[in-house]
mmCIF file of C-alpha atoms and ligand atoms in Angstrom:
data_model
loop_
_atom_site.group_PDB
_atom_site.id
_atom_site.type_symbol
_atom_site.label_atom_id
_atom_site.label_comp_id
_atom_site.label_asym_id
_atom_site.label_seq_id
_atom_site.Cartn_x
_atom_site.Cartn_y
_atom_site.Cartn_z
ATOM 1 C CA MET K 12 0.000 0.000 0.000
ATOM 2 C CA SER K 13 1.221 3.570 -0.676
ATOM 3 C CA THR K 14 -0.106 7.062 0.039
ATOM 4 C CA THR K 15 1.256 10.206 -1.650
ATOM 5 C CA ARG K 16 0.149 13.832 -1.960
ATOM 6 C CA LYS K 17 -0.204 15.622 -5.277
ATOM 7 C CA GLY K 18 -1.454 19.164 -5.876
ATOM 8 C CA GLY K 19 -2.641 19.505 -2.312
ATOM 9 C CA ARG K 20 -5.226 16.712 -2.633
ATOM 10 C CA LYS K 21 -4.439 13.564 -0.731
ATOM 11 C CA GLN K 22 -4.072 10.670 -3.162
ATOM 12 C CA LEU K 23 -5.926 7.471 -2.568
ATOM 13 C CA THR K 24 -4.150 4.574 -0.989
ATOM 14 C CA VAL K 25 -4.097 1.679 -3.432
ATOM 15 C CA HIS K 26 -2.698 -1.822 -3.606
ATOM 16 C CA ARG K 27 0.756 -2.087 -5.155
ATOM 17 C CA GLY K 28 -0.314 -4.110 -8.176
ATOM 18 C CA ASP K 29 3.010 -5.625 -9.164
ATOM 19 C CA ARG K 30 2.557 -9.244 -8.144
ATOM 20 C CA HIS K 31 2.284 -12.433 -10.161
ATOM 21 C CA ALA K 32 -0.479 -15.053 -9.909
ATOM 22 C CA ARG K 33 -0.876 -18.692 -10.834
ATOM 23 C CA ILE K 34 -3.160 -21.650 -10.317
ATOM 24 C CA LEU K 35 -2.036 -23.317 -7.081
ATOM 25 C CA GLY K 36 -4.448 -26.265 -7.105
ATOM 26 C CA LEU K 37 -7.205 -27.807 -9.205
ATOM 27 C CA GLY K 38 -10.104 -30.057 -8.233
ATOM 28 C CA GLY K 39 -12.935 -31.824 -10.000
ATOM 29 C CA TYR K 40 -16.185 -33.608 -9.232
ATOM 30 C CA ARG K 41 -18.219 -35.872 -11.501
ATOM 31 C CA PRO K 42 -21.592 -37.119 -10.268
ATOM 32 C CA GLU K 43 -21.882 -40.851 -9.797
ATOM 33 C CA ARG K 44 -24.553 -41.698 -12.344
ATOM 34 C CA VAL K 45 -23.198 -42.596 -15.794
ATOM 35 C CA VAL K 46 -25.742 -41.932 -18.546
ATOM 36 C CA THR K 47 -25.303 -43.836 -21.793
ATOM 37 C CA ASN K 48 -26.303 -42.748 -25.293
ATOM 38 C CA GLU K 49 -28.854 -45.574 -25.270
ATOM 39 C CA GLU K 50 -30.574 -43.978 -22.299
ATOM 40 C CA ILE K 51 -30.645 -40.582 -24.085
ATOM 41 C CA CYS K 52 -32.040 -42.239 -27.211
ATOM 42 C CA GLN K 53 -35.099 -43.436 -25.282
ATOM 43 C CA PHE K 54 -36.422 -39.885 -25.682
ATOM 44 C CA ILE K 55 -35.027 -38.712 -29.055
ATOM 45 C CA ASP K 56 -34.863 -40.219 -32.526
ATOM 46 C CA SER K 57 -31.098 -40.829 -32.612
ATOM 47 C CA SER K 58 -28.498 -43.545 -32.099
ATOM 48 C CA ASP K 59 -25.363 -44.265 -30.110
ATOM 49 C CA GLU K 60 -23.435 -44.323 -33.391
ATOM 50 C CA TRP K 61 -24.709 -40.879 -34.534
ATOM 51 C CA ILE K 62 -24.003 -39.265 -31.170
ATOM 52 C CA GLN K 63 -20.485 -40.692 -31.024
ATOM 53 C CA GLN K 64 -19.682 -39.705 -34.613
ATOM 54 C CA ARG K 65 -21.103 -36.179 -34.437
ATOM 55 C CA SER K 66 -20.049 -35.194 -30.931
ATOM 56 C CA GLY K 67 -17.539 -37.739 -29.611
ATOM 57 C CA ILE K 68 -19.727 -38.345 -26.549
ATOM 58 C CA ILE K 69 -19.970 -41.947 -25.303
ATOM 59 C CA THR K 70 -21.340 -41.274 -21.819
ATOM 60 C CA ARG K 71 -22.023 -38.283 -19.588
ATOM 61 C CA ARG K 72 -22.781 -37.936 -15.857
ATOM 62 C CA PHE K 73 -26.045 -36.694 -14.390
ATOM 63 C CA ALA K 74 -26.355 -35.463 -10.824
ATOM 64 C CA ARG K 75 -28.921 -36.955 -8.454
ATOM 65 C CA GLU K 76 -32.214 -35.147 -8.297
ATOM 66 C CA ASP K 77 -31.357 -33.810 -4.830
ATOM 67 C CA GLU K 78 -27.749 -32.969 -5.749
ATOM 68 C CA THR K 79 -27.245 -29.231 -6.367
ATOM 69 C CA VAL K 80 -24.611 -27.073 -8.021
ATOM 70 C CA ILE K 81 -23.559 -26.090 -4.476
ATOM 71 C CA ASP K 82 -23.007 -29.763 -3.547
ATOM 72 C CA MET K 83 -20.927 -30.416 -6.637
ATOM 73 C CA ALA K 84 -18.983 -27.161 -6.276
ATOM 74 C CA GLU K 85 -18.168 -28.016 -2.655
ATOM 75 C CA ALA K 86 -16.597 -31.327 -3.641
ATOM 76 C CA ALA K 87 -14.451 -29.791 -6.397
ATOM 77 C CA ALA K 88 -13.488 -26.747 -4.315
ATOM 78 C CA THR K 89 -12.485 -28.834 -1.287
ATOM 79 C CA GLN K 90 -10.114 -30.844 -3.472
ATOM 80 C CA ALA K 91 -8.671 -27.707 -5.125
ATOM 81 C CA ILE K 92 -7.965 -26.069 -1.736
ATOM 82 C CA GLU K 93 -6.347 -29.253 -0.384
ATOM 83 C CA ARG K 94 -4.148 -29.553 -3.443
ATOM 84 C CA ALA K 95 -3.230 -25.848 -3.311
ATOM 85 C CA GLY K 96 -1.816 -26.514 0.163
ATOM 86 C CA ILE K 97 -3.544 -23.521 1.742
ATOM 87 C CA SER K 98 -6.130 -23.360 4.505
ATOM 88 C CA LYS K 99 -9.701 -22.538 3.567
ATOM 89 C CA GLU K 100 -9.536 -19.412 5.765
ATOM 90 C CA GLN K 101 -7.030 -17.957 3.288
ATOM 91 C CA ILE K 102 -9.608 -17.755 0.491
ATOM 92 C CA GLY K 103 -10.340 -14.045 0.027
ATOM 93 C CA ALA K 104 -12.823 -14.312 -2.846
ATOM 94 C CA VAL K 105 -15.056 -16.911 -4.480
ATOM 95 C CA ILE K 106 -16.015 -16.603 -8.145
ATOM 96 C CA MET K 107 -18.596 -19.103 -9.256
ATOM 97 C CA ALA K 108 -19.200 -19.525 -12.980
ATOM 98 C CA THR K 109 -22.539 -21.201 -13.649
ATOM 99 C CA VAL K 110 -25.684 -20.862 -15.721
ATOM 100 C CA SER K 111 -27.621 -23.595 -13.950
ATOM 101 C CA HIS K 112 -27.859 -22.424 -10.330
ATOM 102 C CA PRO K 113 -31.650 -22.434 -10.210
ATOM 103 C CA PHE K 114 -32.083 -19.245 -8.191
ATOM 104 C CA GLN K 115 -32.111 -15.834 -9.849
ATOM 105 C CA THR K 116 -30.943 -14.564 -6.479
ATOM 106 C CA PRO K 117 -29.094 -15.018 -4.178
ATOM 107 C CA ALA K 118 -25.965 -16.102 -6.035
ATOM 108 C CA ALA K 119 -24.482 -19.557 -5.450
ATOM 109 C CA ALA K 120 -21.024 -18.332 -4.372
ATOM 110 C CA PRO K 121 -21.947 -16.905 -0.938
ATOM 111 C CA ILE K 122 -23.975 -20.032 -0.144
ATOM 112 C CA LEU K 123 -20.974 -22.172 -1.056
ATOM 113 C CA ALA K 124 -18.650 -19.980 1.034
ATOM 114 C CA ASP K 125 -20.913 -20.450 4.043
ATOM 115 C CA ARG K 126 -21.297 -24.198 3.438
ATOM 116 C CA MET K 127 -17.515 -24.597 3.327
ATOM 117 C CA GLY K 128 -16.920 -22.452 6.419
ATOM 118 C CA LEU K 129 -14.790 -19.920 4.521
ATOM 119 C CA ALA K 130 -13.928 -16.670 6.297
ATOM 120 C CA HIS K 131 -16.739 -14.554 4.794
ATOM 121 C CA PRO K 132 -14.899 -13.845 1.523
ATOM 122 C CA ALA K 133 -16.165 -11.694 -1.348
ATOM 123 C CA ALA K 134 -18.385 -14.128 -3.243
ATOM 124 C CA PHE K 135 -20.249 -13.681 -6.507
ATOM 125 C CA ASP K 136 -21.428 -15.582 -9.587
ATOM 126 C CA ILE K 137 -20.609 -14.831 -13.186
ATOM 127 C CA SER K 138 -22.766 -15.749 -16.154
ATOM 128 C CA ALA K 139 -20.518 -16.447 -19.116
ATOM 129 C CA ALA K 140 -21.736 -19.948 -19.950
ATOM 130 C CA CYS K 141 -19.052 -22.277 -21.303
ATOM 131 C CA ALA K 142 -16.489 -19.460 -21.129
ATOM 132 C CA GLY K 143 -17.301 -18.748 -17.468
ATOM 133 C CA TYR K 144 -14.315 -20.550 -15.968
ATOM 134 C CA CYS K 145 -11.816 -18.748 -18.242
ATOM 135 C CA HIS K 146 -13.504 -15.433 -17.385
ATOM 136 C CA GLY K 147 -13.144 -16.358 -13.705
ATOM 137 C CA ILE K 148 -9.448 -17.186 -14.090
ATOM 138 C CA SER K 149 -8.887 -13.834 -15.792
ATOM 139 C CA LEU K 150 -10.654 -11.929 -13.004
ATOM 140 C CA ALA K 151 -8.853 -13.913 -10.301
ATOM 141 C CA ASN K 152 -5.508 -13.216 -11.964
ATOM 142 C CA ASP K 153 -6.212 -9.464 -12.002
ATOM 143 C CA MET K 154 -7.488 -9.518 -8.406
ATOM 144 C CA VAL K 155 -4.390 -11.289 -7.101
ATOM 145 C CA ARG K 156 -1.953 -9.296 -9.207
ATOM 146 C CA SER K 157 -3.438 -5.998 -8.140
ATOM 147 C CA GLY K 158 -3.292 -6.998 -4.472
ATOM 148 C CA THR K 159 -7.051 -7.029 -3.893
ATOM 149 C CA VAL K 160 -6.854 -10.559 -2.463
ATOM 150 C CA ASP K 161 -4.185 -13.230 -2.032
ATOM 151 C CA HIS K 162 -6.240 -16.319 -2.895
ATOM 152 C CA VAL K 163 -9.292 -16.661 -5.130
ATOM 153 C CA LEU K 164 -11.403 -19.781 -5.482
ATOM 154 C CA VAL K 165 -12.702 -20.056 -9.057
ATOM 155 C CA ILE K 166 -15.377 -22.654 -9.736
ATOM 156 C CA GLY K 167 -17.081 -23.787 -12.917
ATOM 157 C CA VAL K 168 -20.152 -25.852 -12.104
ATOM 158 C CA GLU K 169 -23.250 -26.936 -13.968
ATOM 159 C CA LYS K 170 -26.282 -29.113 -13.446
ATOM 160 C CA LEU K 171 -27.369 -28.911 -17.067
ATOM 161 C CA SER K 172 -29.605 -31.956 -16.727
ATOM 162 C CA ASP K 173 -32.027 -29.609 -14.937
ATOM 163 C CA PHE K 174 -32.187 -27.315 -17.972
ATOM 164 C CA THR K 175 -32.105 -29.827 -20.800
ATOM 165 C CA ASP K 176 -35.223 -30.835 -22.705
ATOM 166 C CA LYS K 177 -34.751 -34.588 -22.991
ATOM 167 C CA TYR K 178 -37.014 -34.593 -26.065
ATOM 168 C CA ASP K 179 -34.927 -31.988 -27.934
ATOM 169 C CA ARG K 180 -32.907 -33.809 -30.570
ATOM 170 C CA GLY K 181 -30.576 -30.838 -31.017
ATOM 171 C CA SER K 182 -29.289 -30.700 -27.448
ATOM 172 C CA ALA K 183 -30.461 -33.646 -25.310
ATOM 173 C CA PHE K 184 -27.322 -35.717 -25.984
ATOM 174 C CA ILE K 185 -24.775 -32.916 -25.524
ATOM 175 C CA PHE K 186 -25.000 -31.767 -21.930
ATOM 176 C CA GLY K 187 -23.769 -33.270 -18.658
ATOM 177 C CA ASP K 188 -23.305 -32.285 -15.013
ATOM 178 C CA GLY K 189 -20.143 -31.662 -12.975
ATOM 179 C CA ALA K 190 -17.847 -29.204 -11.222
ATOM 180 C CA GLY K 191 -14.251 -28.062 -11.548
ATOM 181 C CA ALA K 192 -12.365 -25.654 -9.301
ATOM 182 C CA ALA K 193 -9.076 -23.780 -9.133
ATOM 183 C CA VAL K 194 -7.315 -21.811 -6.419
ATOM 184 C CA VAL K 195 -5.513 -18.800 -7.896
ATOM 185 C CA GLY K 196 -2.892 -17.270 -5.614
ATOM 186 C CA VAL K 197 0.256 -15.163 -5.376
ATOM 187 C CA SER K 198 3.257 -16.514 -7.239
ATOM 188 C CA ASP K 199 6.943 -15.622 -7.682
ATOM 189 C CA THR K 200 6.665 -16.015 -11.447
ATOM 190 C CA PRO K 201 3.865 -15.253 -13.937
ATOM 191 C CA GLY K 202 1.508 -18.230 -14.184
ATOM 192 C CA ILE K 203 -1.489 -16.844 -16.090
ATOM 193 C CA GLY K 204 -0.988 -15.284 -19.509
ATOM 194 C CA PRO K 205 -3.024 -12.434 -21.023
ATOM 195 C CA THR K 206 -6.692 -13.244 -21.615
ATOM 196 C CA LEU K 207 -8.164 -12.835 -25.085
ATOM 197 C CA TRP K 208 -11.893 -12.431 -24.683
ATOM 198 C CA GLY K 209 -14.955 -10.935 -26.271
ATOM 199 C CA SER K 210 -18.613 -11.285 -27.127
ATOM 200 C CA LEU K 211 -20.968 -11.480 -30.089
ATOM 201 C CA GLY K 212 -24.293 -10.445 -28.603
ATOM 202 C CA GLU K 213 -25.921 -10.288 -32.032
ATOM 203 C CA GLN K 214 -25.912 -14.099 -31.900
ATOM 204 C CA SER K 215 -27.384 -14.333 -28.447
ATOM 205 C CA ASP K 216 -30.216 -16.517 -29.727
ATOM 206 C CA ALA K 217 -27.789 -19.270 -30.807
ATOM 207 C CA ILE K 218 -27.840 -20.846 -27.322
ATOM 208 C CA THR K 219 -30.539 -19.616 -25.021
ATOM 209 C CA GLN K 220 -33.003 -20.431 -22.297
ATOM 210 C CA ARG K 221 -36.255 -21.004 -24.220
ATOM 211 C CA GLU K 222 -38.444 -18.552 -22.298
ATOM 212 C CA SER K 223 -37.476 -15.884 -19.795
ATOM 213 C CA TRP K 224 -38.666 -16.398 -16.219
ATOM 214 C CA THR K 225 -41.095 -13.521 -16.683
ATOM 215 C CA ASP K 226 -42.518 -15.137 -19.855
ATOM 216 C CA LEU K 227 -43.659 -17.967 -17.612
ATOM 217 C CA ARG K 228 -45.544 -15.763 -15.206
ATOM 218 C CA PRO K 229 -48.930 -15.824 -16.938
ATOM 219 C CA ALA K 230 -48.724 -19.627 -17.090
ATOM 220 C CA MET K 231 -47.880 -19.800 -13.419
ATOM 221 C CA GLU K 232 -50.780 -17.549 -12.544
ATOM 222 C CA GLU K 233 -53.356 -19.590 -14.461
ATOM 223 C CA PRO K 234 -55.457 -21.387 -11.858
ATOM 224 C CA GLY K 235 -55.647 -25.170 -12.021
ATOM 225 C CA ARG K 236 -53.133 -25.800 -14.836
ATOM 226 C CA GLU K 237 -53.100 -29.535 -15.333
ATOM 227 C CA ASP K 238 -50.311 -29.813 -17.896
ATOM 228 C CA GLY K 239 -47.791 -28.323 -15.473
ATOM 229 C CA ILE K 240 -45.709 -25.197 -15.906
ATOM 230 C CA PRO K 241 -43.731 -24.920 -19.163
ATOM 231 C CA TRP K 242 -40.046 -25.318 -18.417
ATOM 232 C CA PRO K 243 -37.519 -22.867 -19.906
ATOM 233 C CA ALA K 244 -34.979 -25.443 -21.084
ATOM 234 C CA PHE K 245 -31.821 -24.379 -22.950
ATOM 235 C CA THR K 246 -31.932 -24.646 -26.730
ATOM 236 C CA MET K 247 -29.086 -24.468 -29.204
ATOM 237 C CA GLN K 248 -28.680 -23.803 -32.922
ATOM 238 C CA GLY K 249 -26.001 -26.483 -33.104
ATOM 239 C CA GLN K 250 -24.657 -25.709 -36.581
ATOM 240 C CA THR K 251 -24.431 -21.943 -35.985
ATOM 241 C CA VAL K 252 -22.467 -22.490 -32.791
ATOM 242 C CA PHE K 253 -20.360 -25.205 -34.393
ATOM 243 C CA ARG K 254 -19.347 -22.948 -37.325
ATOM 244 C CA TRP K 255 -18.579 -20.031 -35.023
ATOM 245 C CA ALA K 256 -16.476 -22.235 -32.754
ATOM 246 C CA VAL K 257 -14.509 -23.752 -35.618
ATOM 247 C CA PHE K 258 -13.900 -20.606 -37.679
ATOM 248 C CA SER K 259 -13.715 -17.850 -35.103
ATOM 249 C CA MET K 260 -12.259 -19.493 -31.999
ATOM 250 C CA ALA K 261 -9.084 -20.933 -33.553
ATOM 251 C CA PRO K 262 -7.624 -17.445 -34.251
ATOM 252 C CA VAL K 263 -8.415 -16.458 -30.654
ATOM 253 C CA ALA K 264 -6.554 -19.545 -29.417
ATOM 254 C CA VAL K 265 -3.560 -18.684 -31.627
ATOM 255 C CA ALA K 266 -3.597 -15.088 -30.347
ATOM 256 C CA ALA K 267 -3.682 -16.244 -26.704
ATOM 257 C CA VAL K 268 -0.560 -18.341 -27.248
ATOM 258 C CA GLU K 269 1.198 -15.412 -28.955
ATOM 259 C CA ALA K 270 0.135 -13.007 -26.214
ATOM 260 C CA ALA K 271 1.776 -15.308 -23.660
ATOM 261 C CA GLY K 272 5.013 -15.144 -25.648
ATOM 262 C CA LEU K 273 4.896 -18.812 -26.650
ATOM 263 C CA THR K 274 4.533 -20.823 -29.845
ATOM 264 C CA PRO K 275 2.140 -23.801 -30.070
ATOM 265 C CA ASP K 276 5.037 -26.285 -29.906
ATOM 266 C CA GLU K 277 5.990 -24.862 -26.497
ATOM 267 C CA LEU K 278 2.617 -25.891 -25.023
ATOM 268 C CA ASP K 279 2.412 -28.877 -22.681
ATOM 269 C CA ALA K 280 -1.359 -29.289 -23.073
ATOM 270 C CA PHE K 281 -4.345 -27.964 -25.009
ATOM 271 C CA VAL K 282 -7.557 -27.861 -23.006
ATOM 272 C CA PRO K 283 -10.399 -26.462 -25.114
ATOM 273 C CA HIS K 284 -13.950 -26.286 -23.797
ATOM 274 C CA GLN K 285 -15.343 -29.794 -24.210
ATOM 275 C CA ALA K 286 -18.141 -28.819 -26.617
ATOM 276 C CA ASN K 287 -17.728 -31.360 -29.375
ATOM 277 C CA MET K 288 -14.799 -33.644 -30.303
ATOM 278 C CA ARG K 289 -15.015 -32.409 -33.901
ATOM 279 C CA ILE K 290 -14.607 -28.790 -32.783
ATOM 280 C CA THR K 291 -11.509 -29.837 -30.823
ATOM 281 C CA ASP K 292 -10.098 -31.604 -33.892
ATOM 282 C CA ALA K 293 -10.734 -28.579 -36.114
ATOM 283 C CA MET K 294 -8.974 -26.321 -33.601
ATOM 284 C CA ILE K 295 -5.946 -28.612 -33.450
ATOM 285 C CA LYS K 296 -5.627 -28.281 -37.232
ATOM 286 C CA ALA K 297 -6.078 -24.521 -37.235
ATOM 287 C CA LEU K 298 -3.506 -24.146 -34.445
ATOM 288 C CA LYS K 299 -1.121 -26.464 -36.296
ATOM 289 C CA LEU K 300 -0.647 -28.051 -32.904
ATOM 290 C CA PRO K 301 2.320 -30.443 -32.926
ATOM 291 C CA GLU K 302 1.435 -34.067 -32.197
ATOM 292 C CA HIS K 303 3.482 -34.163 -29.000
ATOM 293 C CA VAL K 304 1.075 -31.717 -27.288
ATOM 294 C CA PRO K 305 -1.574 -33.696 -25.364
ATOM 295 C CA VAL K 306 -5.171 -32.622 -25.969
ATOM 296 C CA ALA K 307 -8.098 -32.879 -23.530
ATOM 297 C CA ARG K 308 -10.752 -35.313 -24.736
ATOM 298 C CA ASP K 309 -12.776 -35.568 -21.555
ATOM 299 C CA ILE K 310 -16.005 -34.984 -23.517
ATOM 300 C CA ALA K 311 -16.102 -38.703 -24.396
ATOM 301 C CA GLU K 312 -16.965 -39.638 -20.811
ATOM 302 C CA THR K 313 -18.191 -36.377 -19.310
ATOM 303 C CA GLY K 314 -20.228 -34.738 -22.083
ATOM 304 C CA ASN K 315 -20.390 -30.971 -22.368
ATOM 305 C CA THR K 316 -20.469 -29.572 -18.821
ATOM 306 C CA SER K 317 -20.267 -25.903 -19.904
ATOM 307 C CA ALA K 318 -18.375 -23.870 -17.253
ATOM 308 C CA ALA K 319 -17.065 -27.034 -15.558
ATOM 309 C CA SER K 320 -15.546 -28.636 -18.641
ATOM 310 C CA ILE K 321 -12.089 -27.017 -18.712
ATOM 311 C CA PRO K 322 -11.084 -27.480 -15.052
ATOM 312 C CA LEU K 323 -12.561 -31.001 -15.082
ATOM 313 C CA ALA K 324 -10.606 -31.913 -18.214
ATOM 314 C CA MET K 325 -7.377 -30.334 -16.989
ATOM 315 C CA SER K 326 -7.469 -31.990 -13.590
ATOM 316 C CA ARG K 327 -8.126 -35.347 -15.251
ATOM 317 C CA MET K 328 -5.086 -34.856 -17.526
ATOM 318 C CA LEU K 329 -2.896 -34.058 -14.510
ATOM 319 C CA ASP K 330 -4.299 -36.927 -12.414
ATOM 320 C CA GLU K 331 -3.764 -39.441 -15.209
ATOM 321 C CA GLY K 332 -0.241 -38.208 -15.971
ATOM 322 C CA GLU K 333 -1.269 -37.105 -19.449
ATOM 323 C CA ALA K 334 -0.076 -33.529 -18.877
ATOM 324 C CA PRO K 335 2.893 -32.449 -16.740
ATOM 325 C CA HIS K 336 2.482 -30.552 -13.483
ATOM 326 C CA GLY K 337 3.999 -27.090 -13.939
ATOM 327 C CA GLY K 338 3.598 -27.234 -17.733
ATOM 328 C CA TYR K 339 1.914 -24.605 -19.901
ATOM 329 C CA ALA K 340 -1.651 -25.241 -21.065
ATOM 330 C CA LEU K 341 -3.746 -23.284 -23.534
ATOM 331 C CA GLN K 342 -7.373 -23.131 -22.386
ATOM 332 C CA ILE K 343 -10.265 -21.642 -24.331
ATOM 333 C CA GLY K 344 -13.931 -21.401 -23.386
ATOM 334 C CA PHE K 345 -16.760 -20.391 -25.758
ATOM 335 C CA GLY K 346 -20.520 -20.562 -25.602
ATOM 336 C CA ALA K 347 -23.838 -18.828 -25.006
ATOM 337 C CA GLY K 348 -23.743 -15.072 -25.425
ATOM 338 C CA LEU K 349 -21.987 -15.724 -27.671
ATOM 339 C CA VAL K 350 -18.921 -15.131 -25.467
ATOM 340 C CA TYR K 351 -15.396 -16.472 -25.291
ATOM 341 C CA ALA K 352 -12.154 -16.266 -23.304
ATOM 342 C CA ALA K 353 -8.734 -17.865 -23.774
ATOM 343 C CA GLN K 354 -5.443 -17.782 -21.922
ATOM 344 C CA VAL K 355 -2.299 -19.811 -21.362
ATOM 345 C CA VAL K 356 -1.892 -20.986 -17.772
ATOM 346 C CA GLN K 357 0.850 -22.778 -15.939
ATOM 347 C CA MET K 358 -0.709 -25.983 -14.639
ATOM 348 C CA PRO K 359 -0.320 -26.540 -10.892
HETATM 349 O O1 LIG G 424 -21.051 -25.638 -25.157
HETATM 350 C C1 LIG G 424 -21.535 -24.515 -25.834
HETATM 351 C C2 LIG G 424 -21.094 -24.520 -27.208
HETATM 352 N N1 LIG G 424 -21.782 -25.588 -27.899
HETATM 353 C C3 LIG G 424 -21.221 -26.141 -28.927
HETATM 354 O O2 LIG G 424 -20.122 -25.772 -29.272
HETATM 355 C C4 LIG G 424 -22.000 -27.163 -29.705
HETATM 356 C C5 LIG G 424 -21.818 -26.920 -31.174
HETATM 357 N N2 LIG G 424 -22.607 -27.765 -32.041
HETATM 358 C C6 LIG G 424 -22.455 -29.098 -32.141
HETATM 359 O O3 LIG G 424 -21.686 -29.687 -31.418
HETATM 360 C C7 LIG G 424 -23.171 -29.803 -33.253
HETATM 361 O O4 LIG G 424 -23.832 -28.868 -34.060
HETATM 362 C C8 LIG G 424 -24.180 -30.894 -32.789
HETATM 363 C C9 LIG G 424 -23.411 -32.065 -32.229
HETATM 364 C C10 LIG G 424 -25.108 -30.298 -31.748
HETATM 365 C C11 LIG G 424 -24.997 -31.391 -33.987
HETATM 366 O O5 LIG G 424 -24.120 -31.900 -34.974
HETATM 367 P P1 LIG G 424 -24.207 -31.405 -36.488
HETATM 368 O O6 LIG G 424 -23.217 -32.152 -37.240
HETATM 369 O O7 LIG G 424 -24.110 -29.916 -36.518
HETATM 370 O O8 LIG G 424 -25.666 -31.869 -36.896
HETATM 371 P P2 LIG G 424 -26.720 -31.068 -37.764
HETATM 372 O O9 LIG G 424 -27.564 -30.250 -36.881
HETATM 373 O O10 LIG G 424 -26.024 -30.422 -38.911
HETATM 374 O O11 LIG G 424 -27.607 -32.254 -38.339
HETATM 375 C C12 LIG G 424 -27.068 -33.174 -39.306
HETATM 376 C C13 LIG G 424 -28.094 -34.247 -39.580
HETATM 377 C C14 LIG G 424 -29.471 -33.719 -39.975
HETATM 378 O O12 LIG G 424 -30.038 -34.634 -40.885
HETATM 379 P P3 LIG G 424 -30.027 -34.339 -42.457
HETATM 380 O O13 LIG G 424 -30.714 -33.034 -42.622
HETATM 381 O O14 LIG G 424 -28.577 -34.298 -42.848
HETATM 382 O O15 LIG G 424 -30.766 -35.519 -42.998
HETATM 383 C C15 LIG G 424 -30.239 -33.753 -38.681
HETATM 384 O O16 LIG G 424 -31.612 -33.894 -38.907
HETATM 385 O O17 LIG G 424 -28.305 -35.039 -38.413
HETATM 386 C C16 LIG G 424 -29.698 -34.997 -38.035
HETATM 387 N N3 LIG G 424 -29.739 -34.936 -36.590
HETATM 388 C C17 LIG G 424 -29.704 -36.018 -35.813
HETATM 389 N N4 LIG G 424 -29.667 -37.326 -36.117
HETATM 390 C C18 LIG G 424 -29.621 -38.188 -35.094
HETATM 391 C C19 LIG G 424 -29.785 -33.848 -35.796
HETATM 392 N N5 LIG G 424 -29.778 -34.204 -34.503
HETATM 393 C C20 LIG G 424 -29.728 -35.543 -34.494
HETATM 394 C C21 LIG G 424 -29.700 -36.510 -33.465
HETATM 395 N N6 LIG G 424 -29.635 -37.812 -33.820
HETATM 396 N N7 LIG G 424 -29.696 -36.155 -32.172
#
């Protein structure tokens, strides 16, 4: 902290803002129940073969009915804090990236902080869909570097099974449930590269909740409705999103590597949002990623878990020895908004 006087007016005291930050620990949680493509195909006209070929998904996990995003986040966050080697009292802020916490308010982050017995940290949610975790990492990096806090808990968590229309052929097979978490803290060396991010609000209808909550009000107020209340499930224009991801996200990924002062062959892992195996393959080509760089393919067994997909995939790669601890990973999230964020991080 420093205080100086200029022109007679006392200058504000501010944090020093010259520190580095990195990810100190990662954690992940996958719900127990494995859901096969056959089970999904009970409700849509599709096949295991089509789903595997078009998306790369073999199975996904669904949370129990009584299992919430807070429950899943707690499991992932507890592991991340343990692995970071800090005490939970040291967490100064909680950033929760989710689009499936089923309360408009209050946010999920303060409830999680209380559940975990954290020391009343700043706690808030961000809504950036599948790019939410990368947005959270960027914010946490800036918060730690500027001295606002020493340790930030960043969580990506989704219970998408609650917001998926199981009869919708365009999306029923894509989504899964899960949580991933990272502790971002002070570091001697830079561990989070510059974030490349942006939005394309003109395509906000490409992935969207079907009706707004207020659209449902008249239906809720109708006395004696026997067909139940219409549910505002998420819908997706798959091809529109696919084309955008393939053509527009690869240059962002390339730019994030350049901004970090690296070349693709200096990466130790590539962890794109687990949206579709074919999108991942197209990005590898566009990046001209050398074969020796391991690529996250967690979608096969976890499905698309939106904000949770990147930390879940990265922690799996580390746990299974597929990516080296301390190595550099390119991560890129993209989804509803449309919004995106990419950065190179040093893996814990
Ligand atoms: O996480 C947020 C970001 N999300 C994404 O990045 C997802 C991006 N999109 C996708 O991953 C893909 O668009 C999907 C996997 C959702 C769909 O794959 P696609 O290759 O884009 O399929 P399509 O919509 O172009 O449909 C191709 C064909 C059509 O038949 P015709 O017209 O060629 O005869 C569809 O009617 O496949 C048919 N089809 C299906 N067939 C079996 C569409 N959905 C299904 C289905 N099962 N579920």
